[in-house]
mmCIF file of C-alpha atoms in Angstrom:
data_model
loop_
_atom_site.group_PDB
_atom_site.id
_atom_site.type_symbol
_atom_site.label_atom_id
_atom_site.label_comp_id
_atom_site.label_asym_id
_atom_site.label_seq_id
_atom_site.Cartn_x
_atom_site.Cartn_y
_atom_site.Cartn_z
ATOM 1 C CA MET A 1 -35.180 12.144 -2.970
ATOM 2 C CA PRO A 2 -33.201 12.093 0.345
ATOM 3 C CA ILE A 3 -32.209 8.466 -0.268
ATOM 4 C CA ASP A 4 -30.648 9.423 -3.593
ATOM 5 C CA LEU A 5 -28.809 12.274 -1.886
ATOM 6 C CA VAL A 6 -27.446 9.953 0.808
ATOM 7 C CA ARG A 7 -26.449 7.364 -1.798
ATOM 8 C CA ASN A 8 -24.710 10.019 -3.914
ATOM 9 C CA LEU A 9 -22.885 11.404 -0.856
ATOM 10 C CA ALA A 10 -21.842 7.907 0.232
ATOM 11 C CA GLU A 11 -20.540 7.084 -3.236
ATOM 12 C CA ARG A 12 -18.649 10.338 -3.737
ATOM 13 C CA ALA A 13 -17.283 10.902 -0.222
ATOM 14 C CA GLY A 14 -17.854 7.839 1.961
ATOM 15 C CA VAL A 15 -16.410 5.113 -0.217
ATOM 16 C CA PRO A 16 -13.162 6.975 -1.034
ATOM 17 C CA LEU A 17 -12.654 7.881 2.648
ATOM 18 C CA ILE A 18 -13.258 4.324 3.793
ATOM 19 C CA MET A 19 -10.963 2.920 1.119
ATOM 20 C CA ARG A 20 -8.204 5.478 1.699
ATOM 21 C CA TYR A 21 -8.138 5.592 5.486
ATOM 22 C CA GLY A 22 -9.915 2.436 6.589
ATOM 23 C CA VAL A 23 -8.536 -0.025 4.092
ATOM 24 C CA GLY A 24 -5.524 1.994 3.016
ATOM 25 C CA LEU A 25 -3.865 3.187 6.200
ATOM 26 C CA ALA A 26 -5.377 1.041 8.925
ATOM 27 C CA ALA A 27 -5.277 -2.248 7.047
ATOM 28 C CA LEU A 28 -1.761 -1.567 5.773
ATOM 29 C CA LEU A 29 -0.514 -0.820 9.288
ATOM 30 C CA ILE A 30 -2.238 -3.896 10.703
ATOM 31 C CA SER A 31 -0.840 -6.053 7.884
ATOM 32 C CA ILE A 32 2.707 -4.818 8.500
ATOM 33 C CA VAL A 33 2.399 -5.355 12.258
ATOM 34 C CA ILE A 34 1.043 -8.892 11.769
ATOM 35 C CA THR A 35 3.659 -9.957 9.215
ATOM 36 C CA SER A 36 6.678 -8.175 10.715
ATOM 37 C CA PRO A 37 7.686 -11.073 13.043
ATOM 38 C CA MET A 38 7.800 -13.637 10.205
ATOM 39 C CA ILE A 39 11.356 -12.889 9.057
ATOM 40 C CA PRO A 40 12.998 -12.150 12.450
ATOM 41 C CA ASP A 41 11.422 -15.235 14.060
ATOM 42 C CA MET A 42 13.291 -17.557 11.731
ATOM 43 C CA PHE A 43 16.549 -16.366 13.365
ATOM 44 C CA GLN A 44 15.467 -17.437 16.861
ATOM 45 C CA THR A 45 17.487 -20.163 18.530
ATOM 46 C CA GLY A 46 16.381 -23.568 17.359
ATOM 47 C CA SER A 47 14.032 -22.533 14.582
ATOM 48 C CA LEU A 48 16.734 -21.950 11.984
ATOM 49 C CA HIS A 49 18.413 -25.285 12.736
ATOM 50 C CA LEU A 50 15.142 -27.125 12.231
ATOM 51 C CA LEU A 51 14.426 -25.274 8.985
ATOM 52 C CA LEU A 52 17.933 -25.764 7.609
ATOM 53 C CA SER A 53 18.023 -29.482 8.471
ATOM 54 C CA LYS A 54 16.204 -30.027 5.205
ATOM 55 C CA PRO A 55 17.987 -29.263 1.942
ATOM 56 C CA LEU A 56 16.879 -25.613 1.662
ATOM 57 C CA SER A 57 19.041 -22.609 1.070
ATOM 58 C CA ARG A 58 18.692 -19.514 3.227
ATOM 59 C CA SER A 59 17.637 -17.416 0.259
ATOM 60 C CA LEU A 60 14.866 -19.880 -0.659
ATOM 61 C CA LEU A 61 13.727 -19.910 2.959
ATOM 62 C CA PHE A 62 13.620 -16.094 2.999
ATOM 63 C CA LEU A 63 11.712 -15.922 -0.305
ATOM 64 C CA THR A 64 9.238 -18.540 0.912
ATOM 65 C CA LYS A 65 8.556 -16.610 4.111
ATOM 66 C CA PHE A 66 8.265 -13.344 2.155
ATOM 67 C CA LEU A 67 5.872 -14.800 -0.430
ATOM 68 C CA GLY A 68 3.894 -16.527 2.314
ATOM 69 C CA GLY A 69 3.344 -13.215 4.072
ATOM 70 C CA CYS A 70 2.354 -11.544 0.798
ATOM 71 C CA ILE A 71 -0.106 -14.302 -0.113
ATOM 72 C CA PHE A 72 -1.579 -14.266 3.402
ATOM 73 C CA VAL A 73 -2.251 -10.527 3.234
ATOM 74 C CA ALA A 74 -3.437 -10.703 -0.395
ATOM 75 C CA LEU A 75 -6.061 -13.332 0.445
ATOM 76 C CA ASN A 76 -7.288 -11.455 3.508
ATOM 77 C CA MET A 77 -7.490 -8.138 1.681
ATOM 78 C CA SER A 78 -9.218 -9.735 -1.303
ATOM 79 C CA PHE A 79 -11.900 -11.119 0.997
ATOM 80 C CA LEU A 80 -12.233 -7.808 2.861
ATOM 81 C CA ILE A 81 -12.475 -5.593 -0.221
ATOM 82 C CA SER A 82 -14.757 -8.013 -2.074
ATOM 83 C CA GLY A 83 -16.969 -8.139 1.005
ATOM 84 C CA LEU A 84 -17.101 -4.342 1.131
ATOM 85 C CA TYR A 85 -18.012 -4.294 -2.565
ATOM 86 C CA VAL A 86 -20.842 -6.792 -2.133
ATOM 87 C CA TYR A 87 -22.069 -5.140 1.086
ATOM 88 C CA SER A 88 -22.141 -1.651 -0.442
ATOM 89 C CA GLY A 89 -23.884 -3.076 -3.495
ATOM 90 C CA ILE A 90 -26.580 -4.956 -1.634
ATOM 91 C CA GLN A 91 -27.219 -2.547 1.250
ATOM 92 C CA LEU A 92 -26.644 0.822 -0.438
ATOM 93 C CA GLY A 93 -27.111 -0.030 -4.088
ATOM 94 C CA ILE A 94 -23.607 1.249 -4.912
ATOM 95 C CA TRP A 95 -21.983 -1.143 -7.368
ATOM 96 C CA ASN A 96 -18.747 0.803 -7.816
ATOM 97 C CA ASN A 97 -16.312 -1.392 -9.747
ATOM 98 C CA GLY A 98 -13.480 0.965 -8.804
ATOM 99 C CA ILE A 99 -13.511 -0.571 -5.322
ATOM 100 C CA LEU A 100 -12.196 -3.825 -6.770
ATOM 101 C CA TRP A 101 -9.160 -2.000 -8.210
ATOM 102 C CA TYR A 102 -8.012 -1.448 -4.622
ATOM 103 C CA ILE A 103 -7.089 -5.140 -4.363
ATOM 104 C CA PRO A 104 -4.060 -5.112 -6.731
ATOM 105 C CA LEU A 105 -3.177 -1.584 -5.625
ATOM 106 C CA PHE A 106 -3.154 -2.567 -1.959
ATOM 107 C CA ILE A 107 -1.159 -5.721 -2.664
ATOM 108 C CA PHE A 108 1.467 -3.729 -4.587
ATOM 109 C CA ILE A 109 1.779 -1.131 -1.821
ATOM 110 C CA PHE A 110 1.970 -3.869 0.806
ATOM 111 C CA ILE A 111 4.743 -5.659 -1.093
ATOM 112 C CA VAL A 112 6.771 -2.436 -1.220
ATOM 113 C CA TYR A 113 6.407 -1.778 2.508
ATOM 114 C CA TYR A 114 6.816 -5.428 3.451
ATOM 115 C CA SER A 115 10.091 -5.595 1.542
ATOM 116 C CA VAL A 116 11.362 -2.744 3.736
ATOM 117 C CA SER A 117 10.123 -4.607 6.808
ATOM 118 C CA ALA A 118 11.773 -7.845 5.648
ATOM 119 C CA LEU A 119 15.075 -6.068 5.003
ATOM 120 C CA ALA A 120 14.943 -4.549 8.490
ATOM 121 C CA GLY A 121 14.166 -8.016 9.856
ATOM 122 C CA LEU A 122 17.239 -9.433 8.146
ATOM 123 C CA ILE A 123 19.476 -6.680 9.457
ATOM 124 C CA TRP A 124 18.238 -6.169 13.040
ATOM 125 C CA LYS A 125 16.273 -9.408 13.686
ATOM 126 C CA ASN A 126 13.634 -7.572 15.739
ATOM 127 C CA PRO A 127 9.950 -7.228 14.759
ATOM 128 C CA ILE A 128 9.493 -3.892 16.550
ATOM 129 C CA ILE A 129 12.379 -2.361 14.627
ATOM 130 C CA CYS A 130 10.805 -3.739 11.425
ATOM 131 C CA VAL A 131 7.604 -1.812 12.136
ATOM 132 C CA VAL A 132 9.470 1.364 13.118
ATOM 133 C CA VAL A 133 11.715 1.296 10.029
ATOM 134 C CA THR A 134 8.687 0.682 7.809
ATOM 135 C CA ALA A 135 6.844 3.582 9.462
ATOM 136 C CA LEU A 136 9.878 5.817 8.885
ATOM 137 C CA PHE A 137 9.987 4.726 5.242
ATOM 138 C CA TRP A 138 6.260 5.482 4.938
ATOM 139 C CA GLY A 139 6.847 8.924 6.449
ATOM 140 C CA ILE A 140 9.663 9.639 3.991
ATOM 141 C CA CYS A 141 7.468 8.538 1.077
ATOM 142 C CA MET A 142 4.628 10.770 2.301
ATOM 143 C CA ALA A 143 6.997 13.731 2.703
ATOM 144 C CA VAL A 144 8.401 13.288 -0.807
ATOM 145 C CA GLY A 145 4.874 13.002 -2.220
ATOM 146 C CA THR A 146 3.748 16.115 -0.358
ATOM 147 C CA ILE A 147 6.773 18.099 -1.513
ATOM 148 C CA HIS A 148 6.209 16.939 -5.086
ATOM 149 C CA PHE A 149 2.544 17.950 -4.904
ATOM 150 C CA PHE A 150 3.452 21.362 -3.447
ATOM 151 C CA PHE A 151 6.056 22.101 -6.102
ATOM 152 C CA ASP A 152 3.889 20.749 -8.895
ATOM 153 C CA ILE A 153 1.024 23.044 -7.911
ATOM 154 C CA ASN A 154 3.206 26.120 -7.353
ATOM 155 C CA LEU A 155 5.532 25.755 -10.335
ATOM 156 C CA ASN A 156 2.924 24.935 -12.961
ATOM 157 C CA ILE A 157 0.603 27.897 -12.409
ATOM 158 C CA TYR A 158 2.394 30.116 -14.914
ATOM 159 C CA PRO A 159 1.885 29.494 -18.619
ATOM 160 C CA GLN A 160 4.694 27.567 -20.194
ATOM 161 C CA THR A 161 6.234 27.988 -23.614
ATOM 162 C CA LYS A 162 4.327 25.963 -26.172
ATOM 163 C CA GLN A 163 6.153 26.857 -29.384
ATOM 164 C CA ILE A 164 9.244 28.829 -30.384
ATOM 165 C CA TYR A 165 9.163 31.028 -33.468
ATOM 166 C CA ALA A 166 12.267 32.117 -35.380
ATOM 167 C CA PHE A 167 12.534 35.843 -36.186
ATOM 168 C CA ARG A 168 14.822 37.330 -38.841
ATOM 169 C CA ASP A 169 16.344 40.785 -38.629
#
């Protein structure tokens, strides 16, 4: 009986917390920090001349670096989340298929934040500024989401009009 209770608690509380804060926040921050120097480093002295000596346009070079960073993070996160799925299934007996839906969700969120980081890298050519601008963008997104949640809860508590009837005098 206690094993079922622990398994139920792990599935209902542990897995969402690990996925939200462990994989969600920590892995996203680590991924942004690791990939933030990719775009600014191509503007360093000597590296751009070597890259542009071949017949490549700057936009193709940027897209290649951007897609390379996205594929790098997508592969690593796919292995991490699949490993968590298999580990929780074998060790705890929790075969929650919802864990696997975090892979495309994480990749989409990473692409959004990495595009902000890449834009900051193009403008300021500094990896630290890329991380700071991305963190500011994340903070703005969290604030907008919190404000939306607050207003949605507080404005929808009163019953709303469902149907209008016409009255004649």
